Each structure stands twice: as structure tokens, then as C-alpha cells.
Amino acid sequence: MEDANKLKEFEARIERGEKIEPKDWMPERYRTQLIRMISQHAHSEIVGMLPEGNWITRAPSLRRKMSLLAKVQDEAGHGLYLYCAAETLGVDRSELVGEFLSGKAKYSNIFNYPTLTWADIGAIGWLVDGAAIVNQTMLAKCSYGPYSRANLRICKEETFHKVQGYEIVCTMAQGRPAQRKMIQDAVNRWWWPSLMMFGPHDKNSPNSAELMKWKVKLFSNDDLRQRFVNLTVRQARAAGVTLPDPDLKYNPETDNWEFGEINWDEFWSVVRGNGPCNRDRMRARRRAHVEGAWVREAADAYAAKQRAKAAKSA
Ligand code: 3HC
């Protein structure tokens, strides 16, 4: 009975738009859903460093190299903010990373595609970070305080990511024929996987109903996807690139750009580990985890020493 009253009060707080903080009472499902979502978000940020890191040493100019370096470094920071946010729910990041490295936890489909040319860095900044901004702007208003604040900080940095990517797209689209061909090829390859980032259609989304009831998600997968398409069609036209969807059509009644059907077989195949780069990404992350063990051990030893010192002086 007591939990029923607590659930009622919790949901009243959510309705009033209050933020739930780590020490507040929350239903176990709210906690486990957040751990699932936040940890997978964090894993995605860290894996997301790999496709772009691939081009740091091959950037076409010092300016491009510097902005790509800054972006990849930001992604690492996003991962750390998000692991910290997940840890406020009573889990340890080593447990979360262990689930990722064992293949139990998911990460975003989008990072399992190859970055074949420099133009991919433009397409990723514009499309992938553009999609992430649409999603994360919503999450910055979610009901769980630490996740909302982490996304607020992330969105500020994502804006730079998208702008640097879009500038590359516009530069190449106005460039020589070979550059124009290269950027159009990259847009062709990244467009549909970027739409898949928003997840399955609402009717096939087992988590959305609960997440929306408790205002972790304020909009559905399909609503956010539509918002991203509407934004991006206009930007594509301004940049002078074509989106690879012959079914794209403006509907004046809904003020939406209608688009073709997503290849959900491809989506689920990539999510289940059979994308073009899944094995490479997991191999690289497992290797980095082993090679980085000494850093974790040193940090743990230092923290233990600090705790002992604090206990002694207490
Ligand atoms: N990639 C991989 N798996 C996905 C996915 C995607 N794009 N979309 C959905 N899935 C998985 C879900 O994890 C879920 O599986 P699970 O129950 O085993 O976890 C299943 O497919 C069903 O999907 P649902 O729609 O029911 O799942 P959610 O309600 O969790 O919605 C989501 C999926 C929209 C991705 C949501 O989890 C979310 O908003 N997550 C936070 C944001 C995030 O993770 N973004 C990833 C990209 S990070 C990024 O872009 C970095 C930037 O700097 C470039």
C-alpha cells in the first residue's frame, strides 16, 4: 500500500514537471529503464569516437584537424558525463562497461558504418550529430535531474559538432566536381542510418510507452525522426546536396516532409551485431579497455590513498 501511495506521489511530481533526483523515491522500473538508456547512450558516445578518430591524422588542413580533434575529445567527455549520470542510480560504471564489452548492452546503430572518405566527417557532423541534437534537446528536459543536466551540457557542444560538419558539407558541395561527388556519396551512405538512430516505429517500440509516461521521453521516436527530416531537408537544399529518398514530398497540410520506408531489416541486423563495422568497433573497444587497465588501476590507487588520508585526518 505504501508503495502505491509513493507511486502516486511520484507520478504527481512528474506531472508537475518536477525533476526527480538520485535520493528521491522512484519506481524500480524508472531506475532500471534509466540505467539501460543512459548507459547505452554513454557506450554510444565512446564508440562514436572510433569512426571519426580514423580521420584525425588524415584531415585535409590543420584547421579541420583541430576541429575534428576537439569534437572527438568532446564525445569522450559526453560518455563520461553520462556514465556519471548512470552511477547516480546506484550502478558502477565498471559493471556497465562490462555489459557493453560482453555484447550484452547496446550502442547506437550509427557507429557501425565505415568512414570511407573525408566527406564522411562532414556528413556525420551534419546528419549524425544533427539527429543527436534533436534527440538530446528533448532529453535535456527529461524528468531525471542528472540525465537532464548531462544532456544540457552535451547539447551545447553538439551544436559546434553539427556546424563544423555542415560547413564541410557546404564547402565540398560548392567545390570541384570530385569534391561534389565525394560529399554526395557520403550523404547517400549516412542518410538512412541517421533516420534509424531514432529507433523503431512507435508501434514497435517496447520502451517508449513507459518512458513517455514518466517523461523521460517527451516525444516519440517517430515524432523526433520527423522533426529531424523537416529540419534537414531545408539544410540539404541550402547546401546543394540531394537526400537519397525519391519519396521525399512536402505535405502542406501537415507541414511535414514525408519520406520513404526505412529498411528495418538493415536496422535490426546492425543492432544485432551484423553491421559493416560492428566487429571492428567491439575489437577496438575491447583492446582499448585492456590497454587502459593501468590508467584505471592508477586512478583507483590514487582515490584509495586520498580516502585513507581523509579518514586519517577525520
Ligand atoms: N541503435 C541501437 N539500438 C537501438 C536504437 C539504435 N539507434 N534504437 C533503438 N534501439 C534498441 C533499444 O535500445 C531497445 O533495445 P533494449 O530494450 O534492449 O535496450 C530496442 O531497440 C527497442 O527500441 P525502443 O524504441 O523501445 O528503445 P528506447 O525507447 O530506448 O528508444 C532511443 C531508443 C531513441 C535510442 C533511446 O534509447 C534514446 O533516446 N537513447 C538516448 C540517446 C542515445 O542513446 N543516442 C545514441 C546516439 S549517441 C550520439 O549520437 C553521439 C553524438 O555525439 C553523435
mmCIF file of C-alpha atoms and ligand atoms in Angstrom:
data_model
loop_
_atom_site.group_PDB
_atom_site.id
_atom_site.type_symbol
_atom_site.label_atom_id
_atom_site.label_comp_id
_atom_site.label_asym_id
_atom_site.label_seq_id
_atom_site.Cartn_x
_atom_site.Cartn_y
_atom_site.Cartn_z
ATOM 1 C CA MET A 1 0.000 0.000 0.000
ATOM 2 C CA GLU A 2 2.822 2.303 0.942
ATOM 3 C CA ASP A 3 4.489 1.855 -2.478
ATOM 4 C CA ALA A 4 1.154 2.541 -4.210
ATOM 5 C CA ASN A 5 0.935 5.893 -2.418
ATOM 6 C CA LYS A 6 4.576 6.610 -3.181
ATOM 7 C CA LEU A 7 3.996 5.793 -6.877
ATOM 8 C CA LYS A 8 1.004 8.130 -6.909
ATOM 9 C CA GLU A 9 3.052 10.964 -5.387
ATOM 10 C CA PHE A 10 5.981 10.206 -7.767
ATOM 11 C CA GLU A 11 3.707 10.442 -10.812
ATOM 12 C CA ALA A 12 2.110 13.628 -9.465
ATOM 13 C CA ARG A 13 5.620 15.122 -9.209
ATOM 14 C CA ILE A 14 6.333 14.095 -12.821
ATOM 15 C CA GLU A 15 3.047 15.687 -13.915
ATOM 16 C CA ARG A 16 4.010 18.914 -12.130
ATOM 17 C CA GLY A 17 7.225 18.924 -14.164
ATOM 18 C CA GLU A 18 9.466 18.390 -11.134
ATOM 19 C CA LYS A 19 12.912 16.865 -11.549
ATOM 20 C CA ILE A 20 13.498 13.504 -9.869
ATOM 21 C CA GLU A 21 16.852 13.493 -8.062
ATOM 22 C CA PRO A 22 19.007 10.472 -7.094
ATOM 23 C CA LYS A 23 17.921 10.400 -3.438
ATOM 24 C CA ASP A 24 14.186 10.705 -4.282
ATOM 25 C CA TRP A 25 11.856 7.697 -4.181
ATOM 26 C CA MET A 26 11.383 6.238 -7.657
ATOM 27 C CA PRO A 27 9.764 3.058 -9.017
ATOM 28 C CA GLU A 28 12.323 0.320 -9.717
ATOM 29 C CA ARG A 29 11.216 0.298 -13.386
ATOM 30 C CA TYR A 30 12.044 4.005 -13.676
ATOM 31 C CA ARG A 31 15.514 3.323 -12.284
ATOM 32 C CA THR A 32 16.218 0.293 -14.475
ATOM 33 C CA GLN A 33 14.895 1.997 -17.609
ATOM 34 C CA LEU A 34 17.160 4.982 -16.973
ATOM 35 C CA ILE A 35 20.187 2.761 -16.341
ATOM 36 C CA ARG A 36 19.503 0.970 -19.633
ATOM 37 C CA MET A 37 19.025 4.164 -21.646
ATOM 38 C CA ILE A 38 21.765 6.295 -20.096
ATOM 39 C CA SER A 39 24.388 3.539 -20.198
ATOM 40 C CA GLN A 40 23.639 2.748 -23.849
ATOM 41 C CA HIS A 41 23.872 6.449 -24.599
ATOM 42 C CA ALA A 42 27.270 6.561 -22.865
ATOM 43 C CA HIS A 43 28.528 3.470 -24.739
ATOM 44 C CA SER A 44 27.428 5.136 -27.995
ATOM 45 C CA GLU A 45 29.390 8.295 -27.274
ATOM 46 C CA ILE A 46 32.585 6.349 -26.626
ATOM 47 C CA VAL A 47 32.206 4.078 -29.666
ATOM 48 C CA GLY A 48 31.299 7.181 -31.691
ATOM 49 C CA MET A 49 34.899 8.364 -31.290
ATOM 50 C CA LEU A 50 36.180 5.488 -33.431
ATOM 51 C CA PRO A 51 34.783 6.240 -36.919
ATOM 52 C CA GLU A 52 35.796 9.905 -36.702
ATOM 53 C CA GLY A 53 39.102 9.284 -34.921
ATOM 54 C CA ASN A 54 40.009 7.349 -38.048
ATOM 55 C CA TRP A 55 40.393 10.680 -39.917
ATOM 56 C CA ILE A 56 42.264 12.827 -37.363
ATOM 57 C CA THR A 57 45.655 12.010 -38.876
ATOM 58 C CA ARG A 58 44.328 12.488 -42.419
ATOM 59 C CA ALA A 59 42.389 15.753 -42.080
ATOM 60 C CA PRO A 60 42.962 17.989 -45.155
ATOM 61 C CA SER A 61 44.139 21.018 -43.142
ATOM 62 C CA LEU A 62 45.336 21.972 -39.677
ATOM 63 C CA ARG A 63 42.048 23.799 -39.085
ATOM 64 C CA ARG A 64 39.999 20.716 -39.981
ATOM 65 C CA LYS A 65 42.284 18.545 -37.848
ATOM 66 C CA MET A 66 41.875 20.836 -34.838
ATOM 67 C CA SER A 67 38.080 20.910 -35.034
ATOM 68 C CA LEU A 68 37.869 17.127 -35.513
ATOM 69 C CA LEU A 69 40.231 16.583 -32.565
ATOM 70 C CA ALA A 70 38.065 18.856 -30.412
ATOM 71 C CA LYS A 71 34.905 17.028 -31.497
ATOM 72 C CA VAL A 72 36.267 13.540 -30.764
ATOM 73 C CA GLN A 73 37.531 14.750 -27.395
ATOM 74 C CA ASP A 74 34.043 16.149 -26.668
ATOM 75 C CA GLU A 75 32.499 12.738 -27.379
ATOM 76 C CA ALA A 76 34.754 11.177 -24.744
ATOM 77 C CA GLY A 77 33.553 13.809 -22.295
ATOM 78 C CA HIS A 78 29.916 13.108 -23.179
ATOM 79 C CA GLY A 79 30.480 9.458 -22.406
ATOM 80 C CA LEU A 80 31.965 10.339 -19.008
ATOM 81 C CA TYR A 81 29.111 12.745 -18.090
ATOM 82 C CA LEU A 82 26.642 10.005 -18.981
ATOM 83 C CA TYR A 83 28.417 7.253 -17.022
ATOM 84 C CA CYS A 84 28.404 9.658 -14.051
ATOM 85 C CA ALA A 85 24.657 10.227 -14.549
ATOM 86 C CA ALA A 86 24.062 6.463 -14.679
ATOM 87 C CA GLU A 87 26.103 5.945 -11.488
ATOM 88 C CA THR A 88 23.718 8.245 -9.575
ATOM 89 C CA LEU A 89 21.216 5.367 -9.959
ATOM 90 C CA GLY A 90 23.332 3.027 -7.878
ATOM 91 C CA VAL A 91 25.336 1.178 -10.516
ATOM 92 C CA ASP A 92 29.086 1.192 -11.074
ATOM 93 C CA ARG A 93 30.461 2.145 -14.480
ATOM 94 C CA SER A 94 32.768 -0.900 -14.474
ATOM 95 C CA GLU A 95 29.602 -3.051 -14.403
ATOM 96 C CA LEU A 96 28.040 -1.040 -17.246
ATOM 97 C CA VAL A 97 31.206 -1.163 -19.357
ATOM 98 C CA GLY A 98 31.453 -4.894 -18.629
ATOM 99 C CA GLU A 99 27.943 -5.415 -20.036
ATOM 100 C CA PHE A 100 28.939 -3.433 -23.127
ATOM 101 C CA LEU A 101 32.208 -5.299 -23.692
ATOM 102 C CA SER A 102 30.440 -8.644 -23.283
ATOM 103 C CA GLY A 103 27.989 -7.606 -26.026
ATOM 104 C CA LYS A 104 25.019 -7.589 -23.613
ATOM 105 C CA ALA A 105 24.416 -3.820 -23.754
ATOM 106 C CA LYS A 106 23.576 -1.995 -26.986
ATOM 107 C CA TYR A 107 25.012 1.115 -28.526
ATOM 108 C CA SER A 108 23.735 3.243 -31.390
ATOM 109 C CA ASN A 109 23.449 1.577 -34.798
ATOM 110 C CA ILE A 110 25.013 4.583 -36.468
ATOM 111 C CA PHE A 111 28.576 3.897 -35.361
ATOM 112 C CA ASN A 112 28.746 0.581 -37.170
ATOM 113 C CA TYR A 113 29.258 2.134 -40.592
ATOM 114 C CA PRO A 114 32.675 2.888 -42.135
ATOM 115 C CA THR A 115 34.079 6.369 -42.739
ATOM 116 C CA LEU A 116 35.376 5.867 -46.281
ATOM 117 C CA THR A 117 36.399 9.433 -47.201
ATOM 118 C CA TRP A 118 36.927 12.815 -45.525
ATOM 119 C CA ALA A 119 33.447 13.779 -46.716
ATOM 120 C CA ASP A 120 32.057 11.284 -44.189
ATOM 121 C CA ILE A 121 33.275 13.579 -41.417
ATOM 122 C CA GLY A 122 31.077 16.324 -42.844
ATOM 123 C CA ALA A 123 28.102 14.019 -43.271
ATOM 124 C CA ILE A 124 28.485 12.657 -39.717
ATOM 125 C CA GLY A 125 28.743 16.112 -38.136
ATOM 126 C CA TRP A 126 25.723 17.360 -40.075
ATOM 127 C CA LEU A 127 23.466 14.285 -40.050
ATOM 128 C CA VAL A 128 24.522 12.130 -37.080
ATOM 129 C CA ASP A 129 25.172 14.977 -34.658
ATOM 130 C CA GLY A 130 22.163 16.779 -36.132
ATOM 131 C CA ALA A 131 19.976 13.776 -35.269
ATOM 132 C CA ALA A 132 21.614 13.510 -31.858
ATOM 133 C CA ILE A 133 20.818 17.181 -31.161
ATOM 134 C CA VAL A 134 17.116 16.642 -31.939
ATOM 135 C CA ASN A 135 17.066 13.697 -29.522
ATOM 136 C CA GLN A 136 19.265 15.214 -26.815
ATOM 137 C CA THR A 137 17.465 18.571 -26.823
ATOM 138 C CA MET A 138 14.413 16.587 -25.714
ATOM 139 C CA LEU A 139 16.416 14.621 -23.145
ATOM 140 C CA ALA A 140 17.740 17.889 -21.680
ATOM 141 C CA LYS A 141 14.141 18.408 -20.473
ATOM 142 C CA CYS A 142 13.611 14.857 -19.176
ATOM 143 C CA SER A 143 12.304 14.156 -15.675
ATOM 144 C CA TYR A 144 15.519 12.692 -14.226
ATOM 145 C CA GLY A 145 17.720 15.559 -12.994
ATOM 146 C CA PRO A 146 21.238 14.175 -13.598
ATOM 147 C CA TYR A 147 20.353 12.955 -17.130
ATOM 148 C CA SER A 148 18.622 16.214 -17.993
ATOM 149 C CA ARG A 149 21.643 18.251 -16.857
ATOM 150 C CA ALA A 150 24.124 15.964 -18.654
ATOM 151 C CA ASN A 151 22.200 16.463 -21.909
ATOM 152 C CA LEU A 152 22.030 20.206 -21.381
ATOM 153 C CA ARG A 153 25.832 20.295 -21.355
ATOM 154 C CA ILE A 154 26.091 17.825 -24.252
ATOM 155 C CA CYS A 155 23.741 19.864 -26.461
ATOM 156 C CA LYS A 156 25.940 22.943 -26.129
ATOM 157 C CA GLU A 157 28.901 21.014 -27.549
ATOM 158 C CA GLU A 158 26.830 19.123 -30.151
ATOM 159 C CA THR A 159 25.902 22.427 -31.778
ATOM 160 C CA PHE A 160 29.570 23.013 -32.620
ATOM 161 C CA HIS A 161 29.794 19.413 -33.918
ATOM 162 C CA LYS A 162 26.896 19.940 -36.294
ATOM 163 C CA VAL A 163 28.139 23.337 -37.518
ATOM 164 C CA GLN A 164 31.630 22.064 -38.288
ATOM 165 C CA GLY A 165 30.137 19.133 -40.173
ATOM 166 C CA TYR A 166 27.685 21.257 -42.117
ATOM 167 C CA GLU A 167 30.500 23.643 -43.082
ATOM 168 C CA ILE A 168 32.466 20.722 -44.545
ATOM 169 C CA VAL A 169 29.346 19.629 -46.478
ATOM 170 C CA CYS A 170 28.769 23.117 -47.897
ATOM 171 C CA THR A 171 32.444 23.604 -48.756
ATOM 172 C CA MET A 172 32.673 20.325 -50.640
ATOM 173 C CA ALA A 173 29.267 20.751 -52.296
ATOM 174 C CA GLN A 174 30.494 24.079 -53.729
ATOM 175 C CA GLY A 175 33.901 22.610 -54.561
ATOM 176 C CA ARG A 176 35.401 20.823 -57.553
ATOM 177 C CA PRO A 177 33.425 18.048 -59.289
ATOM 178 C CA ALA A 178 35.409 15.357 -57.437
ATOM 179 C CA GLN A 179 34.553 17.008 -54.087
ATOM 180 C CA ARG A 180 30.889 17.364 -55.034
ATOM 181 C CA LYS A 181 30.774 13.675 -55.973
ATOM 182 C CA MET A 182 32.528 12.705 -52.718
ATOM 183 C CA ILE A 183 30.138 14.614 -50.442
ATOM 184 C CA GLN A 184 27.050 13.374 -52.289
ATOM 185 C CA ASP A 185 28.310 9.791 -51.910
ATOM 186 C CA ALA A 186 28.781 10.347 -48.159
ATOM 187 C CA VAL A 187 25.272 11.837 -47.774
ATOM 188 C CA ASN A 188 23.849 8.865 -49.695
ATOM 189 C CA ARG A 189 25.501 6.446 -47.246
ATOM 190 C CA TRP A 190 24.699 8.292 -43.980
ATOM 191 C CA TRP A 191 21.137 9.490 -44.551
ATOM 192 C CA TRP A 192 19.112 6.349 -43.858
ATOM 193 C CA PRO A 193 21.240 5.085 -40.898
ATOM 194 C CA SER A 194 20.780 8.565 -39.364
ATOM 195 C CA LEU A 195 16.980 8.154 -39.543
ATOM 196 C CA MET A 196 17.367 4.755 -37.862
ATOM 197 C CA MET A 197 19.110 6.440 -34.877
ATOM 198 C CA PHE A 198 15.675 7.458 -33.542
ATOM 199 C CA GLY A 199 14.751 3.814 -33.029
ATOM 200 C CA PRO A 200 11.938 1.644 -34.390
ATOM 201 C CA HIS A 201 8.492 2.992 -35.267
ATOM 202 C CA ASP A 202 6.481 3.854 -32.164
ATOM 203 C CA LYS A 203 4.255 0.801 -32.636
ATOM 204 C CA ASN A 204 7.375 -1.408 -32.453
ATOM 205 C CA SER A 205 8.973 0.410 -29.507
ATOM 206 C CA PRO A 206 8.554 -1.658 -26.312
ATOM 207 C CA ASN A 207 10.128 1.010 -24.083
ATOM 208 C CA SER A 208 8.504 4.219 -25.321
ATOM 209 C CA ALA A 209 5.163 3.998 -23.506
ATOM 210 C CA GLU A 210 6.765 3.717 -20.052
ATOM 211 C CA LEU A 211 9.461 6.292 -20.838
ATOM 212 C CA MET A 212 6.839 8.771 -22.058
ATOM 213 C CA LYS A 213 4.529 8.122 -19.089
ATOM 214 C CA TRP A 214 7.350 9.127 -16.770
ATOM 215 C CA LYS A 215 8.584 11.971 -19.067
ATOM 216 C CA VAL A 216 11.990 10.512 -19.757
ATOM 217 C CA LYS A 217 10.985 10.756 -23.414
ATOM 218 C CA LEU A 218 8.879 13.848 -24.126
ATOM 219 C CA PHE A 219 8.326 12.932 -27.766
ATOM 220 C CA SER A 220 8.069 9.604 -29.558
ATOM 221 C CA ASN A 221 10.684 8.057 -31.843
ATOM 222 C CA ASP A 222 8.614 8.899 -34.926
ATOM 223 C CA ASP A 223 7.925 12.496 -33.817
ATOM 224 C CA LEU A 224 11.643 13.172 -33.309
ATOM 225 C CA ARG A 225 12.525 11.492 -36.610
ATOM 226 C CA GLN A 226 10.003 13.674 -38.425
ATOM 227 C CA ARG A 227 11.378 16.786 -36.731
ATOM 228 C CA PHE A 228 14.888 15.834 -37.906
ATOM 229 C CA VAL A 229 13.728 15.224 -41.506
ATOM 230 C CA ASN A 230 11.882 18.547 -41.644
ATOM 231 C CA LEU A 231 14.977 20.396 -40.425
ATOM 232 C CA THR A 232 17.428 18.546 -42.664
ATOM 233 C CA VAL A 233 15.598 18.731 -45.999
ATOM 234 C CA ARG A 234 15.859 22.509 -45.905
ATOM 235 C CA GLN A 235 19.549 22.365 -44.960
ATOM 236 C CA ALA A 236 20.286 19.901 -47.780
ATOM 237 C CA ARG A 237 18.728 22.243 -50.321
ATOM 238 C CA ALA A 238 20.721 25.197 -48.958
ATOM 239 C CA ALA A 239 23.953 23.166 -49.135
ATOM 240 C CA GLY A 240 23.270 21.898 -52.651
ATOM 241 C CA VAL A 241 23.214 18.167 -51.858
ATOM 242 C CA THR A 242 20.421 15.700 -52.596
ATOM 243 C CA LEU A 243 18.925 13.409 -49.941
ATOM 244 C CA PRO A 244 18.756 9.835 -51.298
ATOM 245 C CA ASP A 245 14.984 9.400 -50.989
ATOM 246 C CA PRO A 246 12.820 9.670 -54.137
ATOM 247 C CA ASP A 247 9.710 9.552 -51.905
ATOM 248 C CA LEU A 248 10.551 12.809 -50.099
ATOM 249 C CA LYS A 249 7.485 15.012 -50.533
ATOM 250 C CA TYR A 250 6.256 18.126 -48.727
ATOM 251 C CA ASN A 251 2.746 17.860 -47.293
ATOM 252 C CA PRO A 252 1.377 21.418 -46.844
ATOM 253 C CA GLU A 253 -1.462 20.155 -44.635
ATOM 254 C CA THR A 254 0.882 18.718 -42.007
ATOM 255 C CA ASP A 255 3.857 20.979 -42.821
ATOM 256 C CA ASN A 256 5.944 17.781 -42.817
ATOM 257 C CA TRP A 257 8.329 16.322 -45.347
ATOM 258 C CA GLU A 258 7.046 12.792 -45.895
ATOM 259 C CA PHE A 259 9.768 10.236 -46.562
ATOM 260 C CA GLY A 260 10.191 6.672 -47.784
ATOM 261 C CA GLU A 261 10.165 3.490 -45.709
ATOM 262 C CA ILE A 262 13.231 2.715 -43.639
ATOM 263 C CA ASN A 263 14.974 -0.631 -44.185
ATOM 264 C CA TRP A 264 14.200 -2.163 -40.772
ATOM 265 C CA ASP A 265 15.884 -5.443 -41.720
ATOM 266 C CA GLU A 266 19.132 -3.485 -42.048
ATOM 267 C CA PHE A 267 18.469 -1.705 -38.747
ATOM 268 C CA TRP A 268 17.887 -4.896 -36.734
ATOM 269 C CA SER A 269 20.756 -6.683 -38.460
ATOM 270 C CA VAL A 270 23.128 -3.862 -37.405
ATOM 271 C CA VAL A 271 21.643 -3.708 -33.873
ATOM 272 C CA ARG A 272 22.179 -7.464 -33.555
ATOM 273 C CA GLY A 273 25.878 -7.082 -34.381
ATOM 274 C CA ASN A 274 25.944 -7.764 -38.120
ATOM 275 C CA GLY A 275 26.645 -4.270 -39.437
ATOM 276 C CA PRO A 276 29.663 -3.422 -41.634
ATOM 277 C CA CYS A 277 31.860 -2.418 -38.670
ATOM 278 C CA ASN A 278 30.363 -3.983 -35.524
ATOM 279 C CA ARG A 279 33.215 -6.451 -35.104
ATOM 280 C CA ASP A 280 35.892 -3.770 -35.712
ATOM 281 C CA ARG A 281 34.287 -1.421 -33.199
ATOM 282 C CA MET A 282 33.986 -4.084 -30.492
ATOM 283 C CA ARG A 283 37.527 -5.320 -31.128
ATOM 284 C CA ALA A 284 38.865 -1.746 -30.819
ATOM 285 C CA ARG A 285 36.884 -1.075 -27.631
ATOM 286 C CA ARG A 286 37.982 -4.372 -26.009
ATOM 287 C CA ARG A 287 41.612 -3.678 -26.918
ATOM 288 C CA ALA A 288 41.412 -0.108 -25.539
ATOM 289 C CA HIS A 289 39.892 -1.469 -22.320
ATOM 290 C CA VAL A 290 42.777 -3.894 -21.828
ATOM 291 C CA GLU A 291 45.437 -1.336 -22.759
ATOM 292 C CA GLY A 292 43.803 1.261 -20.489
ATOM 293 C CA ALA A 293 43.767 -1.005 -17.406
ATOM 294 C CA TRP A 294 46.876 0.671 -15.973
ATOM 295 C CA VAL A 295 45.119 4.064 -16.056
ATOM 296 C CA ARG A 296 42.130 2.689 -14.131
ATOM 297 C CA GLU A 297 44.431 0.971 -11.616
ATOM 298 C CA ALA A 298 46.419 4.184 -11.089
ATOM 299 C CA ALA A 299 43.220 6.222 -10.649
ATOM 300 C CA ASP A 300 41.809 3.650 -8.190
ATOM 301 C CA ALA A 301 45.079 3.594 -6.218
ATOM 302 C CA TYR A 302 45.133 7.386 -6.034
ATOM 303 C CA ALA A 303 41.474 7.501 -4.925
ATOM 304 C CA ALA A 304 42.148 4.864 -2.238
ATOM 305 C CA LYS A 305 45.144 6.883 -0.975
ATOM 306 C CA GLN A 306 43.010 10.043 -0.848
ATOM 307 C CA ARG A 307 40.292 8.200 1.084
ATOM 308 C CA ALA A 308 42.858 6.818 3.565
ATOM 309 C CA LYS A 309 44.335 10.311 4.024
ATOM 310 C CA ALA A 310 40.847 11.795 4.593
ATOM 311 C CA ALA A 311 39.960 9.042 7.073
ATOM 312 C CA LYS A 312 43.252 9.618 8.971
ATOM 313 C CA SER A 313 42.674 13.383 9.270
ATOM 314 C CA ALA A 314 38.979 12.932 10.222
HETATM 315 N N1 3HC B 1 20.717 1.781 -32.126
HETATM 316 C C1 3HC B 1 20.786 0.644 -31.390
HETATM 317 N N2 3HC B 1 19.734 0.140 -30.689
HETATM 318 C C2 3HC B 1 18.583 0.824 -30.738
HETATM 319 C C3 3HC B 1 18.436 2.014 -31.481
HETATM 320 C C4 3HC B 1 19.570 2.487 -32.196
HETATM 321 N N3 3HC B 1 19.527 3.603 -32.918
HETATM 322 N N4 3HC B 1 17.163 2.451 -31.335
HETATM 323 C C5 3HC B 1 16.549 1.554 -30.531
HETATM 324 N N5 3HC B 1 17.391 0.577 -30.190
HETATM 325 C C6 3HC B 1 17.085 -0.557 -29.331
HETATM 326 C C7 3HC B 1 16.703 -0.097 -27.941
HETATM 327 O O1 3HC B 1 17.859 0.015 -27.120
HETATM 328 C C8 3HC B 1 15.771 -1.205 -27.484
HETATM 329 O O2 3HC B 1 16.531 -2.331 -27.072
HETATM 330 P P1 3HC B 1 16.709 -2.656 -25.494
HETATM 331 O O3 3HC B 1 15.325 -2.630 -24.886
HETATM 332 O O4 3HC B 1 17.365 -3.997 -25.465
HETATM 333 O O5 3HC B 1 17.595 -1.556 -24.956
HETATM 334 C C9 3HC B 1 15.085 -1.640 -28.776
HETATM 335 O O6 3HC B 1 15.929 -1.196 -29.844
HETATM 336 C C10 3HC B 1 13.696 -1.071 -28.919
HETATM 337 O O7 3HC B 1 13.796 0.329 -29.097
HETATM 338 P P2 3HC B 1 12.922 1.341 -28.204
HETATM 339 O O8 3HC B 1 12.469 2.430 -29.097
HETATM 340 O O9 3HC B 1 11.891 0.593 -27.404
HETATM 341 O O10 3HC B 1 14.064 1.843 -27.212
HETATM 342 P P3 3HC B 1 14.109 3.273 -26.497
HETATM 343 O O11 3HC B 1 12.752 3.650 -26.012
HETATM 344 O O12 3HC B 1 15.212 3.179 -25.551
HETATM 345 O O13 3HC B 1 14.466 4.307 -27.678
HETATM 346 C C11 3HC B 1 16.473 5.523 -28.312
HETATM 347 C C12 3HC B 1 15.699 4.190 -28.380
HETATM 348 C C13 3HC B 1 15.667 6.572 -29.096
HETATM 349 C C14 3HC B 1 17.860 5.348 -28.908
HETATM 350 C C15 3HC B 1 16.553 5.931 -26.839
HETATM 351 O O14 3HC B 1 17.129 4.871 -26.117
HETATM 352 C C16 3HC B 1 17.379 7.183 -26.604
HETATM 353 O O15 3HC B 1 16.934 8.286 -26.865
HETATM 354 N N6 3HC B 1 18.595 6.996 -26.040
HETATM 355 C C17 3HC B 1 19.401 8.125 -25.599
HETATM 356 C C18 3HC B 1 20.134 8.774 -26.739
HETATM 357 C C19 3HC B 1 21.127 7.821 -27.381
HETATM 358 O O16 3HC B 1 21.398 6.774 -26.918
HETATM 359 N N7 3HC B 1 21.663 8.236 -28.514
HETATM 360 C C20 3HC B 1 22.605 7.371 -29.213
HETATM 361 C C21 3HC B 1 23.437 8.179 -30.103
HETATM 362 S S1 3HC B 1 24.696 8.991 -29.211
HETATM 363 C C22 3HC B 1 25.228 10.076 -30.336
HETATM 364 O O17 3HC B 1 24.614 10.262 -31.314
HETATM 365 C C23 3HC B 1 26.507 10.768 -30.037
HETATM 366 C C24 3HC B 1 26.656 12.037 -30.801
HETATM 367 O O18 3HC B 1 27.683 12.768 -30.204
HETATM 368 C C25 3HC B 1 26.996 11.801 -32.231
#
